[in-house]
């Protein structure tokens, strides 16, 4: 019998685990001819998430836990889940019920029909404010402008991926990773289905993404998939040079033609300020990339984890 793994990353989600499990269990019962493995990834939670998952592992042999030794972040948590998943397809979802299990039967059905990647598209996210939606739109616009790999907007990390593509994804071993981008990189032209869904509010707890985490994700997303900002640095240089030449011509014109010499200090302050700013921006951009190289060349393991499962009922080891 074919098997589907459901990978759920959870960081401080104690209020959601039990409810999510109940909803999952209800939906999975509707699906025939497929076995399931429910793989919770505990991303170093500081609350009782670990014990909530442990209870489920004890009572249901489909449930397993990849327990990360500390918080590694959502992208690495999904990677860890993917590495331990044994299914012929893997479904990724969040633990806060914003990715409703209700859609899983439809996703699995599409896979059974031959689709190899089933994506979801948020059509109306009642949980997000207009300001957030505006920021997200602007972010994706800039990202796609700067990045060579196009990344879709409103494409959450709620998706089903066939084993063939899971194995492709496992071939990427960069530290800094953005699943959405990696997936766009390997995305085939056919056998992809998109299911629309409405994301409800979080069932319990608060979002783990504050402004600075989101900003870091935004910068990482750009630098991971593009070197265009480095070209941008060169353009800044040319722009600075052009401005300086124009200013020089203006000063000469004022001095010799208009006989109205420009006071020296004002021009010097402007030029020094402008050139300084351009240099700082350029250095910053180069620094971002050097920082990435520094992290990547060490080739450290992506995470530290244990697999926790019912030992006696473990059938396929
Ligand atoms: N998450 C995680 N590690 C982290 C941050 C978040 O595993 O360091 C999980 C979190 O528990 C949730 C999912 O990633 O299941 C998405 O996080 P969240 O709901 O906070 O993001 P949002 O939906 O607000 O974008
Ligand atoms: Mg959420």
XYZ file of C-alpha atoms and ligand atoms in Angstrom:
343
model
C 0.000 0.000 0.000
C 1.246 3.494 -0.841
C 2.108 5.706 2.074
C 1.888 9.464 2.552
C 3.908 11.296 5.210
C 2.456 14.424 6.775
C 5.196 16.715 8.063
C 4.080 19.287 10.632
C 6.571 21.795 12.025
C 5.750 23.035 15.493
C 7.405 25.641 17.664
C 5.576 26.446 20.910
C 2.253 25.108 19.640
C 1.016 23.353 22.804
C -2.532 24.676 22.320
C -2.798 23.339 18.769
C -1.315 19.831 18.726
C -4.288 17.882 20.119
C -6.867 19.762 18.040
C -4.791 19.361 14.869
C -4.410 15.641 15.494
C -8.175 15.209 15.962
C -8.938 17.046 12.734
C -6.251 15.136 10.859
C -7.527 11.813 12.162
C -11.059 12.705 11.027
C -9.911 13.607 7.506
C -7.489 10.700 7.072
C -10.313 8.233 7.778
C -11.999 9.463 4.595
C -9.050 8.436 2.428
C -8.841 4.927 1.036
C -5.967 2.848 -0.324
C -3.279 5.010 1.301
C -1.459 4.591 4.610
C -0.284 7.594 6.610
C 2.636 8.607 8.760
C 2.159 11.780 10.828
C 5.549 13.313 11.467
C 5.568 16.176 13.943
C 8.786 18.175 14.013
C 9.256 19.751 17.417
C 11.471 22.732 16.642
C 13.011 23.175 20.103
C 9.745 24.308 21.701
C 9.995 25.839 25.158
C 6.429 25.024 26.181
C 4.786 21.589 26.542
C 4.603 20.882 22.789
C 7.067 17.980 23.202
C 4.844 16.220 25.761
C 1.689 16.839 23.723
C 3.323 15.146 20.733
C 4.790 12.377 22.917
C 1.240 11.546 24.110
C 0.122 11.162 20.508
C 3.150 8.985 19.675
C 2.207 6.715 22.594
C -1.398 6.292 21.556
C -1.183 6.175 17.740
C 1.550 4.285 15.910
C 1.147 6.470 12.815
C 2.475 9.431 14.810
C 6.230 10.021 15.077
C 8.239 12.957 16.348
C 11.429 14.444 14.956
C 12.695 16.248 18.022
C 15.150 19.033 17.180
C 17.619 19.769 19.969
C 16.981 23.505 19.801
C 15.054 25.984 17.695
C 16.403 25.866 14.139
C 13.622 27.821 12.417
C 10.703 26.831 10.243
C 12.645 26.132 7.034
C 15.106 23.771 8.749
C 12.247 22.125 10.675
C 10.539 21.306 7.373
C 13.839 19.996 6.013
C 14.277 17.704 9.021
C 10.727 16.395 8.575
C 11.382 15.767 4.901
C 14.606 13.875 5.684
C 12.860 11.503 8.090
C 9.680 11.063 6.018
C 9.384 7.637 4.404
C 6.194 8.151 2.397
C 5.724 7.947 -1.375
C 4.564 11.538 -1.074
C 5.019 14.168 1.625
C 2.467 16.753 2.740
C 3.882 19.807 4.540
C 1.702 21.839 6.868
C 1.787 24.226 9.824
C 0.705 23.175 13.293
C -1.589 26.125 14.008
C -4.555 24.938 11.886
C -4.050 27.739 9.391
C -3.502 24.914 6.908
C -6.806 23.088 7.421
C -6.622 19.257 7.270
C -9.966 19.505 5.463
C -8.064 19.899 2.182
C -5.887 16.812 2.594
C -8.325 14.335 0.963
C -8.429 16.560 -2.132
C -4.629 16.827 -2.209
C -4.171 13.065 -1.892
C -6.837 12.432 -4.543
C -4.980 14.697 -6.977
C -1.765 12.777 -6.265
C -3.558 9.471 -6.844
C -4.750 10.861 -10.180
C -1.124 11.403 -11.206
C -0.242 14.955 -10.117
C 3.276 15.038 -8.702
C 3.093 18.361 -6.898
C -0.079 19.719 -5.317
C 0.225 23.324 -4.204
C -2.277 25.414 -2.324
C -3.153 29.033 -2.935
C -4.590 31.277 -0.225
C -7.577 32.980 -1.755
C -8.752 34.898 1.267
C -6.722 34.986 4.395
C -9.089 36.338 7.016
C -6.280 36.283 9.560
C -4.079 38.933 7.944
C -4.518 42.686 7.989
C -4.558 44.918 4.914
C -1.201 46.355 5.947
C 0.317 42.841 6.102
C -1.129 41.965 2.703
C 0.300 45.201 1.255
C 3.747 44.432 2.718
C 3.597 40.861 1.390
C 2.669 42.079 -2.096
C 5.491 44.647 -2.110
C 7.941 42.045 -0.835
C 7.101 39.520 -3.571
C 7.238 42.256 -6.196
C 10.771 43.279 -5.138
C 11.833 39.669 -4.683
C 10.736 38.682 -8.174
C 12.312 41.809 -9.613
C 15.658 40.939 -8.050
C 15.579 37.179 -8.180
C 16.226 34.916 -11.135
C 13.977 32.218 -9.619
C 10.353 33.360 -9.643
C 8.525 32.793 -6.375
C 4.738 32.855 -6.280
C 2.766 35.056 -3.939
C 0.099 33.575 -1.662
C 1.699 30.148 -1.996
C 1.940 28.917 1.568
C 4.019 26.003 2.792
C 0.945 23.754 2.623
C 1.638 21.332 -0.182
C 2.002 17.747 -1.312
C 5.186 16.635 -3.043
C 5.762 13.267 -4.681
C 8.762 11.204 -3.575
C 10.572 11.909 -6.845
C 10.618 15.645 -6.101
C 11.233 15.116 -2.389
C 14.438 13.337 -3.408
C 15.349 16.262 -5.676
C 14.777 18.652 -2.763
C 16.976 16.513 -0.522
C 19.808 17.207 -2.974
C 19.917 20.854 -1.886
C 22.072 21.121 1.198
C 22.480 24.833 1.664
C 22.173 26.157 5.224
C 20.144 29.156 4.286
C 17.087 27.775 2.609
C 13.725 28.921 1.472
C 11.494 25.994 0.522
C 9.338 28.117 -1.731
C 12.376 29.117 -3.768
C 13.853 25.603 -3.922
C 10.517 24.291 -5.077
C 10.252 26.918 -7.833
C 13.729 25.876 -8.902
C 12.687 22.235 -9.468
C 9.084 22.915 -10.507
C 8.018 20.854 -13.519
C 5.800 22.323 -16.237
C 3.139 19.674 -15.911
C 1.589 17.391 -13.289
C 1.221 20.336 -10.896
C -2.154 21.116 -9.389
C -3.123 24.177 -7.357
C -5.930 23.988 -4.819
C -7.507 27.197 -3.530
C -8.079 27.416 0.179
C -9.173 29.874 2.822
C -6.722 30.257 5.709
C -8.505 30.679 9.024
C -7.119 32.454 12.084
C -4.561 30.636 14.176
C -6.385 28.229 16.503
C -4.187 29.042 19.520
C -1.017 31.050 20.283
C 0.593 33.835 18.268
C 2.656 34.051 15.100
C 6.368 33.258 15.439
C 7.350 35.778 12.780
C 8.031 39.233 14.190
C 9.155 42.184 12.063
C 12.873 41.382 12.272
C 12.425 37.653 11.517
C 10.323 38.592 8.494
C 12.924 41.141 7.358
C 15.697 38.547 7.683
C 13.605 36.088 5.668
C 13.086 38.769 3.024
C 16.813 39.564 2.705
C 17.723 35.863 2.727
C 15.150 35.140 0.047
C 16.737 37.684 -2.241
C 20.372 36.799 -1.618
C 19.754 33.036 -1.880
C 18.361 33.131 -5.353
C 20.048 36.062 -6.958
C 23.288 37.985 -7.345
C 21.425 40.908 -8.874
C 21.960 43.089 -5.758
C 25.702 42.838 -6.482
C 25.066 44.201 -9.973
C 22.945 46.845 -8.293
C 26.004 47.854 -6.244
C 27.911 48.413 -9.476
C 25.046 50.500 -10.862
C 25.071 52.594 -7.667
C 28.762 53.225 -8.312
C 28.071 54.425 -11.863
C 25.163 56.535 -10.653
C 27.371 58.150 -7.997
C 30.073 58.841 -10.573
C 27.550 60.356 -13.006
C 26.096 62.602 -10.287
C 29.588 63.793 -9.295
C 30.478 64.632 -12.910
C 27.190 66.530 -13.373
C 27.753 68.446 -10.167
C 31.324 69.265 -11.276
C 30.046 70.582 -14.627
C 27.448 72.686 -12.816
C 30.099 74.201 -10.522
C 32.364 75.014 -13.532
C 29.390 76.535 -15.357
C 28.438 78.684 -12.375
C 32.059 79.809 -11.877
C 33.114 80.686 -15.430
C 29.887 81.473 -17.266
C 27.601 82.886 -14.592
C 30.486 84.361 -12.513
C 28.707 83.150 -9.420
C 31.154 80.776 -7.690
C 29.454 78.087 -5.578
C 30.758 78.074 -1.974
C 33.175 75.145 -1.720
C 32.098 73.575 1.552
C 28.474 72.979 0.482
C 29.466 70.982 -2.596
C 32.102 69.063 -0.649
C 29.623 68.093 2.073
C 27.091 66.946 -0.559
C 29.603 64.913 -2.536
C 31.236 63.338 0.503
C 27.821 62.454 1.959
C 26.595 60.960 -1.289
C 29.737 58.963 -2.037
C 29.871 57.760 1.573
C 26.299 56.512 1.401
C 26.864 54.717 -1.893
C 29.989 53.053 -0.497
C 28.205 51.931 2.653
C 25.310 50.444 0.708
C 27.719 48.686 -1.620
C 29.781 47.315 1.256
C 26.592 46.175 2.966
C 25.482 44.260 -0.104
C 28.901 42.642 -0.542
C 28.900 41.860 3.188
C 25.580 40.015 2.915
C 27.062 37.688 0.321
C 30.372 37.197 2.144
C 28.389 36.358 5.277
C 26.519 33.693 3.327
C 29.751 32.233 1.949
C 31.196 32.174 5.470
C 28.218 30.165 6.717
C 28.017 27.814 3.747
C 31.716 26.858 3.473
C 31.700 25.375 6.968
C 29.216 22.733 5.803
C 27.891 22.217 9.309
C 24.997 19.796 9.805
C 21.659 21.515 9.236
C 20.167 20.337 12.521
C 20.500 17.921 15.438
C 17.553 15.621 15.932
C 16.151 12.422 17.461
C 13.369 10.332 16.024
C 10.796 9.339 18.629
C 8.347 6.590 17.661
C 6.651 3.479 19.033
C 9.520 0.996 18.976
C 7.531 -2.268 19.066
C 5.172 -1.309 16.244
C 7.875 0.008 13.980
C 7.186 -2.119 10.894
C 9.521 -0.890 8.216
C 13.005 -0.744 9.705
N 7.628 27.319 13.243
C 8.714 26.481 13.468
N 9.887 27.047 13.888
C 10.038 28.391 14.062
C 8.933 29.237 13.786
C 7.747 28.651 13.372
O 8.609 25.267 13.311
O 11.123 28.823 14.455
C 6.349 26.711 12.809
C 5.150 27.160 13.628
O 5.004 26.369 14.792
C 4.019 26.968 12.642
C 4.685 27.277 11.308
O 6.091 27.154 11.503
O 3.535 25.633 12.650
C 4.366 28.662 10.796
O 4.644 29.623 11.785
P 3.637 30.809 12.132
O 2.239 30.269 12.218
O 4.167 31.506 13.340
O 3.796 31.728 10.847
P 2.648 32.566 10.111
O 1.526 31.579 9.811
O 2.219 33.607 11.091
O 3.320 33.085 8.888
Mg 0.507 30.438 11.146
